[in-house]
């Protein structure tokens, strides 16, 4: 009864279903990989974000070259801010609001200069494209606790004087006449002595793994449903073929050349002769009367 599956039409449908299911599995695997990457990032944050800070040469080494697994590690630095070379980063977001971030070079006791992100400033009201006020960092010797992040990519857009488009450390180096560490920068979360005012702390990294797991299962389910749909269509076709075969046998018994269509017409005509209560319809009564009239001359002879 399933011999029709070997036809060109059904083989073609099966190939299309297989291609669709393969694409669904590939998309499900992609979502699984995305989720694995997100979970790795969350695990890295949990491991590094609240860890005890490292200091000295071990900390400065990471400013020059930061391994990916050390992102968000905490460091403790002692030195002084070089406030004359402060730069403002444009188009930064905190809690869904656009604003700026304040970058200040920090000269450590070891003599190496690193970049410290002191926090967020909202959009100013006094001058378009600039914050109203940039709080000054503590003067003199300062101990800074910061979390490390790699520098950002260069953006193909300009910025007003005293500002940069992204935290691109090579670009920052072009604004100063001394060497700076270009492997990472620090996001300040504590200063000693604490200043009277400071920028707003930056948001903690996102710890939500997102909908990747549900999307993964959905794509796999779509792949399975494609074969379920094909199986259902085949079952329906089998049922139709069985009904046609039964009608064909009945039609041959009645001697019709075009069995299926003629049997259906005969059945429809027979059904029209009777009402639901079993009595003849007006049309059937009229046909019977005409038949009697047409037969009456021969009967009289």
Short mmCIF file of C-alpha atoms in Angstrom, two decimals:
data_model
loop_
_atom_site.label_atom_id
_atom_site.label_comp_id
_atom_site.label_asym_id
_atom_site.label_seq_id
_atom_site.Cartn_x
_atom_site.Cartn_y
_atom_site.Cartn_z
CA UNK A 1 0.00 0.00 0.00
CA UNK A 2 3.02 2.33 0.31
CA UNK A 3 4.42 1.63 -3.14
CA UNK A 4 3.54 5.20 -4.14
CA UNK A 5 6.46 6.40 -1.96
CA UNK A 6 8.80 5.18 -4.71
CA UNK A 7 7.30 7.69 -7.18
CA UNK A 8 9.31 10.72 -8.30
CA UNK A 9 6.93 13.08 -6.55
CA UNK A 10 7.16 11.44 -3.14
CA UNK A 11 10.92 10.90 -3.37
CA UNK A 12 11.25 14.60 -4.14
CA UNK A 13 9.16 15.52 -1.10
CA UNK A 14 11.26 13.22 1.08
CA UNK A 15 14.47 14.90 -0.13
CA UNK A 16 13.03 18.33 0.68
CA UNK A 17 12.00 17.15 4.16
CA UNK A 18 15.49 15.73 4.75
CA UNK A 19 17.11 19.02 3.66
CA UNK A 20 14.79 21.02 5.92
CA UNK A 21 15.46 18.69 8.89
CA UNK A 22 19.22 18.94 8.31
CA UNK A 23 19.00 22.73 8.33
CA UNK A 24 17.00 22.60 11.58
CA UNK A 25 19.60 20.37 13.23
CA UNK A 26 22.37 22.72 12.09
CA UNK A 27 20.55 25.72 13.56
CA UNK A 28 19.94 23.80 16.78
CA UNK A 29 23.65 22.97 17.02
CA UNK A 30 24.48 26.64 16.39
CA UNK A 31 22.24 27.69 19.26
CA UNK A 32 23.89 25.04 21.45
CA UNK A 33 27.32 26.48 20.59
CA UNK A 34 26.11 30.01 21.32
CA UNK A 35 24.78 28.89 24.71
CA UNK A 36 28.09 27.15 25.49
CA UNK A 37 29.95 30.38 24.75
CA UNK A 38 27.59 32.37 26.97
CA UNK A 39 27.91 29.87 29.81
CA UNK A 40 31.69 30.00 29.49
CA UNK A 41 31.55 33.79 29.79
CA UNK A 42 29.27 33.58 32.84
CA UNK A 43 31.59 31.07 34.49
CA UNK A 44 34.53 33.37 33.78
CA UNK A 45 32.75 36.30 35.43
CA UNK A 46 31.85 34.22 38.48
CA UNK A 47 35.48 33.10 38.79
CA UNK A 48 37.18 36.49 38.29
CA UNK A 49 34.78 39.31 39.15
CA UNK A 50 34.87 38.93 42.93
CA UNK A 51 38.26 37.27 43.27
CA UNK A 52 40.96 38.73 45.50
CA UNK A 53 42.93 41.37 43.59
CA UNK A 54 46.46 40.73 42.39
CA UNK A 55 49.08 43.47 42.47
CA UNK A 56 52.62 44.39 41.43
CA UNK A 57 54.29 42.84 38.42
CA UNK A 58 51.62 40.13 38.14
CA UNK A 59 48.93 42.77 37.66
CA UNK A 60 50.95 44.92 35.24
CA UNK A 61 51.73 41.85 33.13
CA UNK A 62 48.00 41.42 32.41
CA UNK A 63 47.69 45.04 31.26
CA UNK A 64 50.20 44.25 28.51
CA UNK A 65 48.67 40.91 27.51
CA UNK A 66 45.33 39.77 28.93
CA UNK A 67 44.39 36.11 28.31
CA UNK A 68 40.68 35.65 27.57
CA UNK A 69 40.17 33.49 30.66
CA UNK A 70 41.47 36.37 32.83
CA UNK A 71 38.87 38.90 31.64
CA UNK A 72 37.29 40.67 34.63
CA UNK A 73 40.15 39.72 36.96
CA UNK A 74 40.69 42.20 39.78
CA UNK A 75 43.94 44.10 40.31
CA UNK A 76 45.29 46.53 42.88
CA UNK A 77 47.49 49.40 41.66
CA UNK A 78 49.26 52.20 43.49
CA UNK A 79 50.36 55.36 41.72
CA UNK A 80 48.93 58.65 40.51
CA UNK A 81 46.47 59.83 37.88
CA UNK A 82 47.68 61.85 34.88
CA UNK A 83 44.56 63.99 34.68
CA UNK A 84 45.80 66.28 31.90
CA UNK A 85 45.42 63.40 29.42
CA UNK A 86 41.83 62.47 30.35
CA UNK A 87 39.66 61.40 27.41
CA UNK A 88 35.89 60.92 27.21
CA UNK A 89 34.42 57.90 25.41
CA UNK A 90 31.25 58.67 23.45
CA UNK A 91 28.02 56.70 23.03
CA UNK A 92 28.19 54.50 26.13
CA UNK A 93 25.15 52.82 27.68
CA UNK A 94 24.23 52.37 31.34
CA UNK A 95 20.83 50.98 32.35
CA UNK A 96 19.58 51.67 28.82
CA UNK A 97 20.62 55.35 28.89
CA UNK A 98 23.28 56.81 26.57
CA UNK A 99 26.16 58.79 27.99
CA UNK A 100 29.96 58.79 28.32
CA UNK A 101 32.78 57.06 30.15
CA UNK A 102 35.86 58.75 31.63
CA UNK A 103 39.31 57.37 30.80
CA UNK A 104 42.34 58.58 32.75
CA UNK A 105 45.97 57.39 32.42
CA UNK A 106 47.37 56.04 35.68
CA UNK A 107 51.13 55.97 36.34
CA UNK A 108 52.00 53.10 38.67
CA UNK A 109 54.80 53.02 41.23
CA UNK A 110 56.68 50.74 38.83
CA UNK A 111 56.65 53.54 36.23
CA UNK A 112 54.27 51.86 33.78
CA UNK A 113 51.19 53.79 32.61
CA UNK A 114 47.82 52.04 32.26
CA UNK A 115 44.38 53.32 31.31
CA UNK A 116 41.68 53.39 33.99
CA UNK A 117 37.97 53.73 33.19
CA UNK A 118 36.59 55.70 36.14
CA UNK A 119 32.91 55.26 35.25
CA UNK A 120 29.85 56.64 33.51
CA UNK A 121 28.62 60.21 32.97
CA UNK A 122 25.13 61.09 31.68
CA UNK A 123 24.51 63.28 28.66
CA UNK A 124 24.95 66.94 29.54
CA UNK A 125 22.33 69.69 29.34
CA UNK A 126 24.65 72.67 28.96
CA UNK A 127 26.53 71.72 25.79
CA UNK A 128 25.46 69.24 23.16
CA UNK A 129 27.81 66.27 22.82
CA UNK A 130 29.60 66.86 26.12
CA UNK A 131 28.96 65.94 29.76
CA UNK A 132 28.17 68.84 32.07
CA UNK A 133 30.89 67.93 34.56
CA UNK A 134 33.80 65.49 34.72
CA UNK A 135 34.64 64.71 38.39
CA UNK A 136 38.37 64.92 39.03
CA UNK A 137 40.18 61.84 40.35
CA UNK A 138 42.07 61.94 43.67
CA UNK A 139 45.39 63.74 43.54
CA UNK A 140 48.72 62.46 44.80
CA UNK A 141 49.32 58.81 45.55
CA UNK A 142 46.20 56.70 45.03
CA UNK A 143 45.44 53.01 45.45
CA UNK A 144 43.02 51.80 42.77
CA UNK A 145 41.07 48.55 42.61
CA UNK A 146 40.02 47.72 39.06
CA UNK A 147 38.76 44.89 36.85
CA UNK A 148 40.51 44.20 33.59
CA UNK A 149 39.00 44.09 30.11
CA UNK A 150 40.67 43.90 26.69
CA UNK A 151 40.68 47.01 24.52
CA UNK A 152 37.83 47.52 22.07
CA UNK A 153 37.82 47.55 18.29
CA UNK A 154 38.39 50.74 16.35
CA UNK A 155 35.19 52.40 15.11
CA UNK A 156 35.06 54.17 11.77
CA UNK A 157 33.73 57.44 13.13
CA UNK A 158 35.23 60.59 14.52
CA UNK A 159 34.88 62.35 17.87
CA UNK A 160 35.18 65.95 19.12
CA UNK A 161 38.37 67.23 20.71
CA UNK A 162 39.06 65.47 24.00
CA UNK A 163 36.87 62.46 23.10
CA UNK A 164 37.30 59.10 21.38
CA UNK A 165 34.77 56.80 19.70
CA UNK A 166 35.76 53.59 21.54
CA UNK A 167 38.27 52.32 24.09
CA UNK A 168 40.83 51.53 21.40
CA UNK A 169 44.13 51.63 23.28
CA UNK A 170 46.31 52.09 20.21
CA UNK A 171 44.29 55.19 19.34
CA UNK A 172 44.62 56.41 22.92
CA UNK A 173 48.39 56.08 22.63
CA UNK A 174 48.30 58.61 19.78
CA UNK A 175 46.95 61.26 22.17
CA UNK A 176 49.83 61.09 24.67
CA UNK A 177 53.60 61.49 24.40
CA UNK A 178 54.52 58.49 26.59
CA UNK A 179 54.03 54.74 26.37
CA UNK A 180 50.88 53.11 27.73
CA UNK A 181 49.95 49.45 28.21
CA UNK A 182 47.83 48.39 25.23
CA UNK A 183 46.75 44.86 26.13
CA UNK A 184 43.95 45.80 28.55
CA UNK A 185 42.43 48.61 30.57
CA UNK A 186 40.99 48.66 34.09
CA UNK A 187 37.45 49.50 35.19
CA UNK A 188 37.79 51.23 38.55
CA UNK A 189 35.49 50.13 41.36
CA UNK A 190 37.31 51.59 44.39
CA UNK A 191 39.81 54.39 45.07
CA UNK A 192 41.73 55.23 48.22
CA UNK A 193 41.54 58.06 49.15
CA UNK A 194 37.99 58.33 47.86
CA UNK A 195 37.21 61.58 46.02
CA UNK A 196 34.37 63.89 46.99
CA UNK A 197 32.54 62.98 43.78
CA UNK A 198 33.17 60.44 41.06
CA UNK A 199 31.48 59.08 37.91
CA UNK A 200 28.75 56.49 38.31
CA UNK A 201 29.98 52.87 38.55
CA UNK A 202 29.52 50.85 35.38
CA UNK A 203 26.93 48.08 35.22
CA UNK A 204 28.04 44.58 36.15
CA UNK A 205 28.38 42.17 33.21
CA UNK A 206 25.22 40.46 32.01
CA UNK A 207 24.80 37.04 33.65
CA UNK A 208 21.70 35.95 31.72
CA UNK A 209 22.31 32.97 29.44
CA UNK A 210 19.46 34.08 27.16
CA UNK A 211 16.96 31.95 25.20
CA UNK A 212 19.54 29.79 23.41
CA UNK A 213 18.47 26.54 25.12
CA UNK A 214 14.80 26.96 24.21
CA UNK A 215 15.71 27.94 20.64
CA UNK A 216 17.94 24.86 20.40
CA UNK A 217 15.08 22.53 21.38
CA UNK A 218 12.69 24.35 19.05
CA UNK A 219 14.93 23.83 16.02
CA UNK A 220 15.37 20.14 16.84
CA UNK A 221 11.58 19.81 17.27
CA UNK A 222 11.00 21.45 13.86
CA UNK A 223 13.32 18.87 12.28
CA UNK A 224 11.40 15.99 13.86
CA UNK A 225 8.03 17.52 12.96
CA UNK A 226 9.06 17.67 9.30
CA UNK A 227 9.29 13.85 9.21
CA UNK A 228 6.08 13.54 11.27
CA UNK A 229 4.31 15.68 8.67
CA UNK A 230 5.71 13.56 5.85
CA UNK A 231 4.52 10.37 7.61
CA UNK A 232 1.05 11.87 8.15
CA UNK A 233 0.80 12.89 4.48
CA UNK A 234 1.81 9.37 3.45
CA UNK A 235 -0.86 7.85 5.73
CA UNK A 236 -3.48 10.14 4.21
CA UNK A 237 -2.37 9.21 0.70
CA UNK A 238 -2.61 5.52 1.62
CA UNK A 239 -6.15 6.09 2.87
CA UNK A 240 -7.15 7.89 -0.33
CA UNK A 241 -5.64 5.13 -2.45
CA UNK A 242 -7.61 2.51 -0.50
CA UNK A 243 -10.85 4.46 -1.02
CA UNK A 244 -10.14 4.81 -4.74
CA UNK A 245 -9.44 1.08 -5.00
CA UNK A 246 -12.78 0.29 -3.31
CA UNK A 247 -14.64 2.63 -5.65
CA UNK A 248 -12.87 1.08 -8.62
CA UNK A 249 -14.02 -2.40 -7.62
CA UNK A 250 -17.59 -1.16 -7.13
CA UNK A 251 -17.54 0.65 -10.48
CA UNK A 252 -16.30 -2.38 -12.35
CA UNK A 253 -19.15 -4.37 -10.86
CA UNK A 254 -21.56 -1.80 -12.35
CA UNK A 255 -19.78 -1.87 -15.71
CA UNK A 256 -18.56 1.72 -15.84
CA UNK A 257 -15.58 2.69 -18.02
CA UNK A 258 -14.71 5.71 -15.91
CA UNK A 259 -15.40 4.13 -12.58
CA UNK A 260 -14.65 6.61 -9.88
CA UNK A 261 -16.34 9.63 -11.41
CA UNK A 262 -19.41 7.72 -12.67
CA UNK A 263 -20.00 5.94 -9.38
CA UNK A 264 -19.90 9.26 -7.60
CA UNK A 265 -22.40 10.74 -10.11
CA UNK A 266 -24.76 7.76 -9.72
CA UNK A 267 -24.62 8.03 -5.95
CA UNK A 268 -25.25 11.75 -6.09
CA UNK A 269 -28.22 11.28 -8.44
CA UNK A 270 -29.67 8.57 -6.23
CA UNK A 271 -29.29 10.69 -3.15
CA UNK A 272 -31.20 13.55 -4.84
CA UNK A 273 -34.31 11.33 -5.37
CA UNK A 274 -35.16 11.09 -1.70
CA UNK A 275 -35.67 13.49 1.14
CA UNK A 276 -34.27 12.82 4.59
CA UNK A 277 -37.58 11.26 5.64
CA UNK A 278 -37.37 8.73 2.77
CA UNK A 279 -40.10 10.31 0.57
CA UNK A 280 -39.51 11.21 -3.10
CA UNK A 281 -38.40 14.73 -3.92
CA UNK A 282 -40.52 16.93 -6.18
CA UNK A 283 -37.94 16.51 -8.92
CA UNK A 284 -38.11 12.70 -8.65
CA UNK A 285 -41.95 12.77 -8.78
CA UNK A 286 -41.85 15.01 -11.86
CA UNK A 287 -39.36 12.66 -13.58
CA UNK A 288 -41.63 9.68 -12.86
CA UNK A 289 -44.67 11.46 -14.33
CA UNK A 290 -42.77 12.31 -17.51
CA UNK A 291 -41.65 8.71 -17.80
CA UNK A 292 -45.32 7.57 -17.56
CA UNK A 293 -46.42 10.04 -20.22
CA UNK A 294 -43.65 9.01 -22.57
CA UNK A 295 -44.61 5.36 -22.18
CA UNK A 296 -48.44 5.78 -22.47
CA UNK A 297 -48.80 5.76 -26.36
CA UNK A 298 -47.09 2.41 -26.65
CA UNK A 299 -49.25 1.05 -23.87
CA UNK A 300 -52.47 2.09 -25.65
CA UNK A 301 -51.51 0.21 -28.80
#
